[in-house]
mmCIF file of C-alpha atoms in Angstrom:
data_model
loop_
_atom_site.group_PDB
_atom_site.id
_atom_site.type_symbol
_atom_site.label_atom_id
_atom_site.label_comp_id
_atom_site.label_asym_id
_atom_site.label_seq_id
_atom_site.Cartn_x
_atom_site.Cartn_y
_atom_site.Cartn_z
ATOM 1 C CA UNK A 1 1.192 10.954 -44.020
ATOM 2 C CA UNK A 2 3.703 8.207 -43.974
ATOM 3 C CA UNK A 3 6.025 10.035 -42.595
ATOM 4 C CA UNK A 4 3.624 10.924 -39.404
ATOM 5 C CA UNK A 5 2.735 7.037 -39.201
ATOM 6 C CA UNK A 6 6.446 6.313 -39.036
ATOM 7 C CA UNK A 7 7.471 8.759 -36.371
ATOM 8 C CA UNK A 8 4.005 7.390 -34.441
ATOM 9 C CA UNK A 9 5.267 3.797 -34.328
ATOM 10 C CA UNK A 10 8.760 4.996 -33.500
ATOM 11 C CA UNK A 11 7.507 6.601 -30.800
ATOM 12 C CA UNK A 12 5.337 3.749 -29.834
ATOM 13 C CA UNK A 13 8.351 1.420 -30.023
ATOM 14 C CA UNK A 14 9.829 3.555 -27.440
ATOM 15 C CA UNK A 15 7.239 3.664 -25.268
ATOM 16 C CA UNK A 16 6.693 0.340 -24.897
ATOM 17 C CA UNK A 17 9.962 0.739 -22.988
ATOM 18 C CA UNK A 18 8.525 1.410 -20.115
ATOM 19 C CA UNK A 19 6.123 -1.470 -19.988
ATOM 20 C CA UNK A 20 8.425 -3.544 -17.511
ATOM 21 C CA UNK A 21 8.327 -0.567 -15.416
ATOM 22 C CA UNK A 22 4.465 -0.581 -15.358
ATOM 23 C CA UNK A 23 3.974 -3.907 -15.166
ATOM 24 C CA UNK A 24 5.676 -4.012 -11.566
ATOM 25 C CA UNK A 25 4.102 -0.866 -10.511
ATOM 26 C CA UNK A 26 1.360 -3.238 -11.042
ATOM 27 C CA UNK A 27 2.011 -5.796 -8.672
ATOM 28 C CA UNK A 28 2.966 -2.462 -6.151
ATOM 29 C CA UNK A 29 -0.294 -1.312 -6.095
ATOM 30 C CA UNK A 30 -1.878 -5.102 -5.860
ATOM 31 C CA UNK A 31 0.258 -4.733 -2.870
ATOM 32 C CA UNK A 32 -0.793 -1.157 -1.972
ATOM 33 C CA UNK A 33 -4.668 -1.612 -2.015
ATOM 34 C CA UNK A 34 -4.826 -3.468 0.620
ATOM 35 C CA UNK A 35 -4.556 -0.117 2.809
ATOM 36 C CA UNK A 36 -8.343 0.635 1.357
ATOM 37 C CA UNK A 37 -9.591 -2.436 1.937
ATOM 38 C CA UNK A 38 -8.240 -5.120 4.856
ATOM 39 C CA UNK A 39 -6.067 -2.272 6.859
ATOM 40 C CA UNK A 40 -9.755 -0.436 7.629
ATOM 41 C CA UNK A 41 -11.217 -3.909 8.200
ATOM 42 C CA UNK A 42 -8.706 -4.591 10.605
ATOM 43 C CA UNK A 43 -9.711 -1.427 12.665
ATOM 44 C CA UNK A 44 -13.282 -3.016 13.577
ATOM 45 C CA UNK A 45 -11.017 -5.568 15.624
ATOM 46 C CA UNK A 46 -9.272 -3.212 17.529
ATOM 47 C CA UNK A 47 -10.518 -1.588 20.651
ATOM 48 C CA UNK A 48 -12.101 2.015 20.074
ATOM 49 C CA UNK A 49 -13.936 3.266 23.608
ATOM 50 C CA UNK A 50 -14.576 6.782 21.910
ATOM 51 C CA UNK A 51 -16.528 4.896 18.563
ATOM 52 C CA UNK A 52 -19.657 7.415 19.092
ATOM 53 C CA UNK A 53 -17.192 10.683 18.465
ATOM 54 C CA UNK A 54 -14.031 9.055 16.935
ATOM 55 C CA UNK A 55 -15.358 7.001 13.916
ATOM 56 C CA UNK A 56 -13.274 4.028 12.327
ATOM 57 C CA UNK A 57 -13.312 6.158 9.028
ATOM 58 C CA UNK A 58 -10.441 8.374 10.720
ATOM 59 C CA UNK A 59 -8.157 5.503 9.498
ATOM 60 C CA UNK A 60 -8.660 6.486 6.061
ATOM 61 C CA UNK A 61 -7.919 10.245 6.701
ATOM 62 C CA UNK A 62 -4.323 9.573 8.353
ATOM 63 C CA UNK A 63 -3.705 8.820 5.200
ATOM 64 C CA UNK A 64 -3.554 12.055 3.284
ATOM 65 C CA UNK A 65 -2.372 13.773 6.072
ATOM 66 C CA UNK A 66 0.645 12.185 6.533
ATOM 67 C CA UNK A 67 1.116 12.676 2.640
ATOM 68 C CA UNK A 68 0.785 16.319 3.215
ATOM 69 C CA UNK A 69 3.307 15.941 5.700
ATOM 70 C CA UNK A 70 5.735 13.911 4.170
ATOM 71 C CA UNK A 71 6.065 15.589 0.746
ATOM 72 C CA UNK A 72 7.740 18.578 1.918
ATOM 73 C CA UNK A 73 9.492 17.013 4.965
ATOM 74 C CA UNK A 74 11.581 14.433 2.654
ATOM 75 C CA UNK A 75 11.328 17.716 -0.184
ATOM 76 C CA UNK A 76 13.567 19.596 2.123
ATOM 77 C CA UNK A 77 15.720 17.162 3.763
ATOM 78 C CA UNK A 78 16.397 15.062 0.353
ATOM 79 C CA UNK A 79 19.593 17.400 -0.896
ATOM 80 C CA UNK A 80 21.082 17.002 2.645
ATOM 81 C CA UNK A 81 20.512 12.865 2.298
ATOM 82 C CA UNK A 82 21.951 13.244 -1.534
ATOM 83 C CA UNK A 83 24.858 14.935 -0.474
ATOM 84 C CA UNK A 84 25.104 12.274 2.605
ATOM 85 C CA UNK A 85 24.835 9.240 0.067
ATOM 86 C CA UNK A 86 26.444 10.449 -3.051
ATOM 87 C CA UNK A 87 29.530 8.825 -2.340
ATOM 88 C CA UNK A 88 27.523 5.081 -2.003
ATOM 89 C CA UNK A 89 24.220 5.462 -3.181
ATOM 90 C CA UNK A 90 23.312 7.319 -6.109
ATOM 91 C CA UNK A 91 19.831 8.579 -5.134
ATOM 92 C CA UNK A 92 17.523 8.603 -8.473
ATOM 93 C CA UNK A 93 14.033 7.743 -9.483
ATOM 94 C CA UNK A 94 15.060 3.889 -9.206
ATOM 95 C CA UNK A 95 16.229 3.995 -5.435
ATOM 96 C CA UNK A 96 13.480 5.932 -4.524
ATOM 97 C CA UNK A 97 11.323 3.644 -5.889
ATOM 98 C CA UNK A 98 13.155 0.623 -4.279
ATOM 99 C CA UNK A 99 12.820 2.399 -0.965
ATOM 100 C CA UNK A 100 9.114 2.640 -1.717
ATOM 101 C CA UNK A 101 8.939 -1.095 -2.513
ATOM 102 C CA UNK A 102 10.914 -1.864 0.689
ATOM 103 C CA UNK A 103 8.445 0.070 3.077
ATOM 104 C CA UNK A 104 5.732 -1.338 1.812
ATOM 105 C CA UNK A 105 6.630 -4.483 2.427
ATOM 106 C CA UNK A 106 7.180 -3.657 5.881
ATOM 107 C CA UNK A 107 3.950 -2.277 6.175
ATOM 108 C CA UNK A 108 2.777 -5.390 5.392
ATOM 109 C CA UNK A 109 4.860 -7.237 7.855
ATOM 110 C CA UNK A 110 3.298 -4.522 10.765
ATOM 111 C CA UNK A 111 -0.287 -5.533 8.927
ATOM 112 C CA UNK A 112 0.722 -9.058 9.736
ATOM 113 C CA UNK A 113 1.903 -8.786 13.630
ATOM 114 C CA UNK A 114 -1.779 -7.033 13.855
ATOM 115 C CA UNK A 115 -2.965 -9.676 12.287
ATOM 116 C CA UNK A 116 -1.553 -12.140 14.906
ATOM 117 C CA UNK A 117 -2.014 -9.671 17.809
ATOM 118 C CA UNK A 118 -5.699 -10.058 17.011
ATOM 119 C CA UNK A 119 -5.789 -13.629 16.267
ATOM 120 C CA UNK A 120 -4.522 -14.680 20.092
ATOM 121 C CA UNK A 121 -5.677 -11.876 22.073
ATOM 122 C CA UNK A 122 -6.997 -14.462 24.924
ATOM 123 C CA UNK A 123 -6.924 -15.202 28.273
ATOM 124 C CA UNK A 124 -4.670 -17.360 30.322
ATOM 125 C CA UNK A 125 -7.612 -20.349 30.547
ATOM 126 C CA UNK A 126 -7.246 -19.759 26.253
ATOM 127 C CA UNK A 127 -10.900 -18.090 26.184
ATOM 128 C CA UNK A 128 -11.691 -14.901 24.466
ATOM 129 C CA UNK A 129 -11.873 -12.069 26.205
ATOM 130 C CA UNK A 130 -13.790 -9.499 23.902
ATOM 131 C CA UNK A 131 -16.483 -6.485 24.149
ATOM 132 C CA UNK A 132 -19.027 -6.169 22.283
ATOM 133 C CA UNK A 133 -18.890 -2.949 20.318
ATOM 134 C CA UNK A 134 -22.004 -1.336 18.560
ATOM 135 C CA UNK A 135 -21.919 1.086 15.985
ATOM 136 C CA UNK A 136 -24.459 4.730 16.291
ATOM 137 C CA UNK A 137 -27.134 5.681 13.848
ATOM 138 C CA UNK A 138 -25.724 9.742 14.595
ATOM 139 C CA UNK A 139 -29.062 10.583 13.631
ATOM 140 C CA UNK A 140 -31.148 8.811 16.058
ATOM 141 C CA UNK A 141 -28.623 8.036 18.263
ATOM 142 C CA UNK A 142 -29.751 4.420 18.027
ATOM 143 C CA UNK A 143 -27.104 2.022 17.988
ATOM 144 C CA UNK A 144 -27.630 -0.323 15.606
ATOM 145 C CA UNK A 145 -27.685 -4.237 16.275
ATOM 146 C CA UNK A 146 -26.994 -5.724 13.391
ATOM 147 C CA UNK A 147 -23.545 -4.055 13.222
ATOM 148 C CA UNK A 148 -21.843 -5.555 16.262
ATOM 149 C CA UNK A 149 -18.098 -6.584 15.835
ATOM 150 C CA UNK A 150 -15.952 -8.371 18.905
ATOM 151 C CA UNK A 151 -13.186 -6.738 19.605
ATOM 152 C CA UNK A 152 -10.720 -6.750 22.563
ATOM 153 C CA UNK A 153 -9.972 -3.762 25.364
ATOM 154 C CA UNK A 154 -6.020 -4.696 25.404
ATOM 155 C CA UNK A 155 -4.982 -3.406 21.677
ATOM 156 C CA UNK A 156 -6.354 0.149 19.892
ATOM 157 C CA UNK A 157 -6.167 1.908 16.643
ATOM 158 C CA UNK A 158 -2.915 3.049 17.578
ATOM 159 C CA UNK A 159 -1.698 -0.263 16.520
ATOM 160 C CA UNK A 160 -2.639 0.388 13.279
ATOM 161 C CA UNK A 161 -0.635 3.425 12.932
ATOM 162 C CA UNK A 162 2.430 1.746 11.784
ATOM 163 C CA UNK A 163 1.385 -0.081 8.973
ATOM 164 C CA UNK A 164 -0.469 3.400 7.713
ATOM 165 C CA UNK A 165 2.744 5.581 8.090
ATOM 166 C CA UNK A 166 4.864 2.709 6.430
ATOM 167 C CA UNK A 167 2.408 2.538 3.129
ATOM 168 C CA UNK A 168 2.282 6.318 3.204
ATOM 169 C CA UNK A 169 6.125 6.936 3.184
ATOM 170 C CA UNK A 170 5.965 4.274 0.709
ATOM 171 C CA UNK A 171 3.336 6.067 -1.562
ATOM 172 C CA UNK A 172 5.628 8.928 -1.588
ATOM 173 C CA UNK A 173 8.478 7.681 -2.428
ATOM 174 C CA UNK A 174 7.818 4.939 -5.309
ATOM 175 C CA UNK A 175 4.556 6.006 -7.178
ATOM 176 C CA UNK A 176 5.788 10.049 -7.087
ATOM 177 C CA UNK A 177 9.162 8.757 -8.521
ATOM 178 C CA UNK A 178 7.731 6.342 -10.581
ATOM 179 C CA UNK A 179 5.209 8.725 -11.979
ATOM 180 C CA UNK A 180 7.742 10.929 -12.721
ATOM 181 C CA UNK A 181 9.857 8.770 -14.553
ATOM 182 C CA UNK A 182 7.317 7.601 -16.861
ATOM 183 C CA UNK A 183 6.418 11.036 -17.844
ATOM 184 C CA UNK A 184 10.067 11.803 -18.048
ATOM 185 C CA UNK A 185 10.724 9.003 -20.903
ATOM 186 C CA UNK A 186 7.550 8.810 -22.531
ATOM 187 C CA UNK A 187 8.288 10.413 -26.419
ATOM 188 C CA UNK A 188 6.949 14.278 -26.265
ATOM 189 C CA UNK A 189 3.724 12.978 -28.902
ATOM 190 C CA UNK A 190 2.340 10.134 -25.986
ATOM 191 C CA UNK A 191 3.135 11.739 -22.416
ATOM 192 C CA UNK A 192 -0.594 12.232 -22.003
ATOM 193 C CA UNK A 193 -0.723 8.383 -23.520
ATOM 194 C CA UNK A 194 1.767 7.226 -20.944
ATOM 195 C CA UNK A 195 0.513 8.798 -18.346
ATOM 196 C CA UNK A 196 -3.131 7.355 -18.887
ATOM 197 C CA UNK A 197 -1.185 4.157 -19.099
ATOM 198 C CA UNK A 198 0.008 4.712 -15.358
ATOM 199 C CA UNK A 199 -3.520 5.258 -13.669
ATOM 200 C CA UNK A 200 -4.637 2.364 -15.861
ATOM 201 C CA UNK A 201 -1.787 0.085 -14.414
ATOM 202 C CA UNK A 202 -2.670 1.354 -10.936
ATOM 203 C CA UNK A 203 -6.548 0.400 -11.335
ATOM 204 C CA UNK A 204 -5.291 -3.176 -12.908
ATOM 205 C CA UNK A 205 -3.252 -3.511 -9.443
ATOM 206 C CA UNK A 206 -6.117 -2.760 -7.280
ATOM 207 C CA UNK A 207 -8.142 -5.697 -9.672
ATOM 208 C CA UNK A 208 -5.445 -7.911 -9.274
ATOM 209 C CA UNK A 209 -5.919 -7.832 -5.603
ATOM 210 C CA UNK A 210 -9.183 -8.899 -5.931
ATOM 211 C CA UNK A 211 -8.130 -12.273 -7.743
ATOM 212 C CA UNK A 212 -5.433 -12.525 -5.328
ATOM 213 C CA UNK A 213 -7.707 -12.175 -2.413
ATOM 214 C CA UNK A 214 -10.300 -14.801 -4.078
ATOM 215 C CA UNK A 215 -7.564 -17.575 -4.932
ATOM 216 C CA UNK A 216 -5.970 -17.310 -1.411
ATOM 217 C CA UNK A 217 -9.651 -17.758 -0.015
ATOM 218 C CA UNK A 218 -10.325 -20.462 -2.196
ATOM 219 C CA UNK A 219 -7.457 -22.582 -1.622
ATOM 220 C CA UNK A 220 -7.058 -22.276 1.987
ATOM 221 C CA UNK A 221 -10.464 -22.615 2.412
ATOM 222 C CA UNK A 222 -9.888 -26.254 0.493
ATOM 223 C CA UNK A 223 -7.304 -26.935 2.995
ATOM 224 C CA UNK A 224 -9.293 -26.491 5.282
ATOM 225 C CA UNK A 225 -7.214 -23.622 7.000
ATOM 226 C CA UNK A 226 -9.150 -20.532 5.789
ATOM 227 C CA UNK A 227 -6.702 -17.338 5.944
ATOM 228 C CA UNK A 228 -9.929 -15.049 5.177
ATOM 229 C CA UNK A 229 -12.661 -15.228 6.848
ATOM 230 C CA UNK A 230 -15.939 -13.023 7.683
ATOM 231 C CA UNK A 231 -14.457 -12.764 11.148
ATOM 232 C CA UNK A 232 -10.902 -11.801 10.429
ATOM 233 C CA UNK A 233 -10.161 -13.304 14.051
ATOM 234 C CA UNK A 234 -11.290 -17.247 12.931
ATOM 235 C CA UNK A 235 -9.109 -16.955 9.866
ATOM 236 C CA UNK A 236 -5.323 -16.531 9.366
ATOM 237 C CA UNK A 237 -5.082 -12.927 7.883
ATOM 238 C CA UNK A 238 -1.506 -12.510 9.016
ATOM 239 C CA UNK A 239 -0.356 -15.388 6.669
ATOM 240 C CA UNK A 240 -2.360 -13.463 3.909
ATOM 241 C CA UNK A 241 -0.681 -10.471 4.619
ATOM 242 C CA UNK A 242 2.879 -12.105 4.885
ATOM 243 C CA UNK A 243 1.995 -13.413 1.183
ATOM 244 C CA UNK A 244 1.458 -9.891 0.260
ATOM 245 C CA UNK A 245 5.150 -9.220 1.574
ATOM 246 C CA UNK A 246 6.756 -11.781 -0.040
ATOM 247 C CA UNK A 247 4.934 -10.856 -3.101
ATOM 248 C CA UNK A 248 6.330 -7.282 -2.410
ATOM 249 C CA UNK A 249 9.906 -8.625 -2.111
ATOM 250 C CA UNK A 250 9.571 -10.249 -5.040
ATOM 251 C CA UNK A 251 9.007 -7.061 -6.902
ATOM 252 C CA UNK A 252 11.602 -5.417 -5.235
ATOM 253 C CA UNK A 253 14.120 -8.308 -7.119
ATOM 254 C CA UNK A 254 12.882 -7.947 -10.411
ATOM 255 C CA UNK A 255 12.798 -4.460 -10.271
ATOM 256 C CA UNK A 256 16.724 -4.938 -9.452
ATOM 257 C CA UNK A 257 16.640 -6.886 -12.952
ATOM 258 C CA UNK A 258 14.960 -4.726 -14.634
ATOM 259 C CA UNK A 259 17.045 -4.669 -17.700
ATOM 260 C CA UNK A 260 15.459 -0.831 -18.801
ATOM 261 C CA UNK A 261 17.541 2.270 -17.740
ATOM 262 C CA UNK A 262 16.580 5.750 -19.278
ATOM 263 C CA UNK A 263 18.928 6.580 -22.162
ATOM 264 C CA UNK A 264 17.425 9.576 -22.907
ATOM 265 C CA UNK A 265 17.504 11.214 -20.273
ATOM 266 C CA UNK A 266 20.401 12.318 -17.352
ATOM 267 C CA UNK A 267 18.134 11.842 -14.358
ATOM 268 C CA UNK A 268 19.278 14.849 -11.905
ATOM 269 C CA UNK A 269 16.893 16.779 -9.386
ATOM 270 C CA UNK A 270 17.575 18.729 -6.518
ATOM 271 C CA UNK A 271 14.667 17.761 -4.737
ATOM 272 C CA UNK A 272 12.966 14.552 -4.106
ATOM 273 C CA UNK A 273 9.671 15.675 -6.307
#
């Protein structure tokens, strides 16, 4: 019995390891939530003249199709690129993950020009030029009034399309790698621990955001400069979303820091996933 205890904690010990590594895959998906949650809200701003028979919830669907995409595209072409960088870059879990990190911060830099795009979309005389768009009941064809956002004719959901393939191509590079490198180093007894340990750190990240979104609300609210608003348009949601980046970045460094490098393991694939 002592003996089991002791190889337990020694394997515990070791996992704990990895912590660092979840702990900034943390602030990633802090980062990474906002494509749920103000990348969709940004699409009621943006002109859509087909809203009856091209809903705004097509947002969420490019999505997972561009994963589906993606996933074998960089599959096959990622021995070509490792044979292409092996004499500079060494192309492991860690710089796929850093690639990750880097496009999603410039998603969020894309999120931000939207952001600004939306902000002055006026007129020469500095007056808003927007249309009224209502939103159909597709049972009763009725539109319904109390869901009526102002948008403007000049910029469509194509603009969001950026930002969306960014945050994709990010998905599949860092949280594949990183999910695979957890697994990888997790001690054979708590791989099924560890990996419960990712998903948590991914649903703390999307909590985070939350508290992130609050405090920024808060405070520039108090400075009387609000960055969120009800009507993203009479707020300043691109500096919220350039926050986000230079949170982002910031990960990105410490991630360079990261003092943790598998020992147990010679880290060679040949393919990306």
């Amino acid at each position: 019995s002592s003996g089991i205890n002791a190889e337990y904690g020694d394997a515990f010990l070791n996992l704990t390891a990895l912590f660092p590594t979840l702990l900034i895959m943390m602030i990633y998906w802090t980062c990474y939530s906002q494509f749920q949650s103000m990348y969709y809200i940004q699409a009621f701003y943006l002109n859509n003249p087909n809203v009856r028979y091209l809903p705004l919830s097509i947002v969420n669907v490019v999505n997972p199709v561009m994963i589906l995409i993606l996933v074998p595209l960089l599959n096959w072409a990622f021995p070509y690129l490792q044979a292409a960088l092996r004499r500079t870059i060494e192309v492991d879990y860690f710089t796929r993950i850093m690639f990750g990190f880097a496009f999603a911060a410039i998603s969020l830099f894309c999120a931000a020009v939207v952001g600004t795009l939306e902000r002055e979309m006026t007129d020469p005389k500095g007056v808003w030029n927007p249309i009224p768009v209502h939103y159909f009941n597709k049972d009763t064809d009725h539109a319904y009034d109390y869901i009526t956002y102002i948008v403007n004719e000049k910029y469509g959901l194509c603009w969001l399309l950026p930002q969306i393939f960014f945050i994709t191509l990010s998905e599949v590079l860092a949280v594949i790698a990183a999910m695979e490198f957890v697994y990888i180093e997790a001690p054979p007894s708590l791989k099924s621990f560890a990996m419960g340990l990712f998903f948590l750190v991914s649903a703390l990240g999307e909590a985070f955001a939350i508290i992130v979104l609050v405090l920024v609300k808060t405070l520039s609210t108090a400075f009387h400069n609000p960055w969120i608003c009800n009507n993203l348009n009479h707020g300043r949601v691109d500096n919220y979303f350039l926050l986000l980046m230079c949170l982002m970045i910031l990960n990105m460094i410490a991630f360079c820091f990261l003092k943790y490098r598998p020992a147990t393991h010679n880290f060679t694939r040949t393919s990306a996933f």
